[in-house]
């Protein structure tokens, strides 16, 4: 049977700052991110299966991405925990702000790599992550492809 790609789109609001950056993005700011998640697999061919004809139920894919990415990053501020931004993060956390400390510079490029690893761990064995597209602005995005990695 044919391999089919399934894509589900998500959106979330996240703030970040890029420590050491030489432009405006060194300041705390936010984006309305759009994330497209594409998986690939073979549709279920057992006509007695409740998900007959599906590669993966869109709801199952939504659950994975929502739990590991959207619910975590939405309305959070992300900082690289290996920089002095950790002091600002502590101050914000003390004031009851949602802060995420990550092991990387929170650029779209690094976030999409992080998201790919999180999603791959949760997918069923017969489904592979094909690609991710993380759109930071209307005209700027980072893409991750399994074929490249």
Short mmCIF file of C-alpha atoms in Angstrom, two decimals:
data_model
loop_
_atom_site.label_atom_id
_atom_site.label_comp_id
_atom_site.label_asym_id
_atom_site.label_seq_id
_atom_site.Cartn_x
_atom_site.Cartn_y
_atom_site.Cartn_z
CA UNK A 1 0.00 0.00 0.00
CA UNK A 2 1.05 3.59 -0.60
CA UNK A 3 2.86 5.72 1.92
CA UNK A 4 0.80 8.77 2.85
CA UNK A 5 1.82 11.98 4.63
CA UNK A 6 -0.53 13.47 7.19
CA UNK A 7 -0.11 17.06 8.43
CA UNK A 8 -1.63 18.74 11.47
CA UNK A 9 -1.15 22.44 12.22
CA UNK A 10 -0.87 24.06 15.65
CA UNK A 11 -0.42 27.57 17.00
CA UNK A 12 0.89 28.96 20.26
CA UNK A 13 2.26 32.18 21.72
CA UNK A 14 5.77 32.13 23.17
CA UNK A 15 8.24 34.71 24.37
CA UNK A 16 12.02 34.40 24.28
CA UNK A 17 15.28 36.30 24.28
CA UNK A 18 18.53 35.41 22.53
CA UNK A 19 21.44 35.93 24.89
CA UNK A 20 24.51 37.41 23.22
CA UNK A 21 22.68 38.18 19.98
CA UNK A 22 23.72 41.42 18.23
CA UNK A 23 20.25 42.59 17.22
CA UNK A 24 16.81 43.38 18.61
CA UNK A 25 16.10 39.74 19.46
CA UNK A 26 18.42 39.99 22.44
CA UNK A 27 15.46 41.71 24.13
CA UNK A 28 12.59 39.71 25.56
CA UNK A 29 9.87 39.53 22.90
CA UNK A 30 7.26 37.11 21.64
CA UNK A 31 5.88 35.40 18.57
CA UNK A 32 2.66 33.82 17.41
CA UNK A 33 4.20 30.52 16.32
CA UNK A 34 2.61 28.18 13.80
CA UNK A 35 3.81 24.59 13.80
CA UNK A 36 3.05 22.14 10.98
CA UNK A 37 3.73 18.50 11.87
CA UNK A 38 3.89 15.98 9.02
CA UNK A 39 4.10 12.24 9.63
CA UNK A 40 4.30 9.44 7.09
CA UNK A 41 2.97 5.91 7.14
CA UNK A 42 0.75 3.35 5.48
CA UNK A 43 -3.02 3.57 6.00
CA UNK A 44 -4.43 0.77 8.17
CA UNK A 45 -5.76 -1.86 5.78
CA UNK A 46 -7.70 -4.00 8.29
CA UNK A 47 -11.37 -3.19 7.60
CA UNK A 48 -12.26 -4.43 11.11
CA UNK A 49 -9.96 -1.87 12.73
CA UNK A 50 -11.73 1.22 14.12
CA UNK A 51 -9.16 3.42 12.37
CA UNK A 52 -9.35 1.59 9.04
CA UNK A 53 -7.98 3.75 6.22
CA UNK A 54 -6.04 6.11 8.53
CA UNK A 55 -2.29 6.55 8.79
CA UNK A 56 -2.84 8.04 12.24
CA UNK A 57 -5.92 9.57 13.77
CA UNK A 58 -5.54 13.37 13.65
CA UNK A 59 -6.74 13.37 17.26
CA UNK A 60 -3.89 11.05 18.31
CA UNK A 61 -1.33 13.28 16.61
CA UNK A 62 -2.94 16.33 18.21
CA UNK A 63 -2.67 14.75 21.66
CA UNK A 64 1.07 14.11 21.26
CA UNK A 65 1.92 17.60 20.00
CA UNK A 66 -0.42 19.37 22.40
CA UNK A 67 0.96 17.58 25.47
CA UNK A 68 4.66 17.82 24.61
CA UNK A 69 4.84 21.17 22.83
CA UNK A 70 1.77 23.41 22.72
CA UNK A 71 0.76 23.05 26.38
CA UNK A 72 4.38 23.48 27.47
CA UNK A 73 5.42 26.41 25.27
CA UNK A 74 2.15 28.35 24.99
CA UNK A 75 2.35 31.63 26.92
CA UNK A 76 5.76 30.72 28.32
CA UNK A 77 9.00 32.66 28.06
CA UNK A 78 11.97 30.56 26.95
CA UNK A 79 15.57 31.21 27.96
CA UNK A 80 18.83 29.32 27.45
CA UNK A 81 19.61 28.05 30.95
CA UNK A 82 23.35 28.20 30.25
CA UNK A 83 23.41 32.01 30.10
CA UNK A 84 22.97 34.87 32.56
CA UNK A 85 19.33 34.97 31.45
CA UNK A 86 18.83 32.38 34.18
CA UNK A 87 18.81 35.30 36.66
CA UNK A 88 15.99 37.02 34.75
CA UNK A 89 14.17 33.68 34.52
CA UNK A 90 14.36 33.26 38.30
CA UNK A 91 12.99 36.76 38.83
CA UNK A 92 10.07 36.07 36.48
CA UNK A 93 9.38 32.68 38.07
CA UNK A 94 9.34 34.33 41.51
CA UNK A 95 6.62 36.62 40.13
CA UNK A 96 4.59 33.60 38.98
CA UNK A 97 5.46 33.79 35.27
CA UNK A 98 5.63 30.67 33.12
CA UNK A 99 9.33 30.30 32.26
CA UNK A 100 11.07 27.48 30.39
CA UNK A 101 14.81 26.97 30.72
CA UNK A 102 16.25 24.98 27.82
CA UNK A 103 19.72 23.64 26.95
CA UNK A 104 19.91 25.64 23.72
CA UNK A 105 19.62 29.15 22.28
CA UNK A 106 15.81 29.43 21.76
CA UNK A 107 15.89 30.23 18.05
CA UNK A 108 13.32 28.76 15.68
CA UNK A 109 16.04 26.49 14.33
CA UNK A 110 16.88 25.01 17.72
CA UNK A 111 13.26 24.83 18.84
CA UNK A 112 12.27 22.82 15.76
CA UNK A 113 15.09 20.33 16.50
CA UNK A 114 13.84 20.02 20.10
CA UNK A 115 10.26 19.53 18.90
CA UNK A 116 11.31 16.82 16.43
CA UNK A 117 12.99 14.82 19.19
CA UNK A 118 9.97 15.13 21.47
CA UNK A 119 7.49 14.06 18.77
CA UNK A 120 9.59 11.15 17.48
CA UNK A 121 9.65 9.60 20.97
CA UNK A 122 5.85 9.52 21.13
CA UNK A 123 4.89 8.28 17.67
CA UNK A 124 3.77 4.66 17.17
CA UNK A 125 6.45 2.41 15.64
CA UNK A 126 4.72 2.26 12.25
CA UNK A 127 4.59 6.08 11.90
CA UNK A 128 7.63 8.25 11.19
CA UNK A 129 8.04 11.97 11.61
CA UNK A 130 8.53 13.32 8.09
CA UNK A 131 8.92 17.07 8.66
CA UNK A 132 8.22 20.06 10.85
CA UNK A 133 7.75 23.67 9.88
CA UNK A 134 7.94 26.25 12.68
CA UNK A 135 6.76 29.65 11.51
CA UNK A 136 7.93 32.50 13.73
CA UNK A 137 6.48 35.38 11.72
CA UNK A 138 4.37 35.70 8.58
CA UNK A 139 7.55 35.59 6.47
CA UNK A 140 10.07 33.59 8.53
CA UNK A 141 10.21 29.91 9.42
CA UNK A 142 12.53 26.98 10.15
CA UNK A 143 12.02 23.51 8.71
CA UNK A 144 13.19 20.07 9.85
CA UNK A 145 13.13 17.05 7.53
CA UNK A 146 13.82 13.48 8.61
CA UNK A 147 15.59 12.87 5.30
CA UNK A 148 18.18 15.51 6.26
CA UNK A 149 18.87 14.08 9.72
#
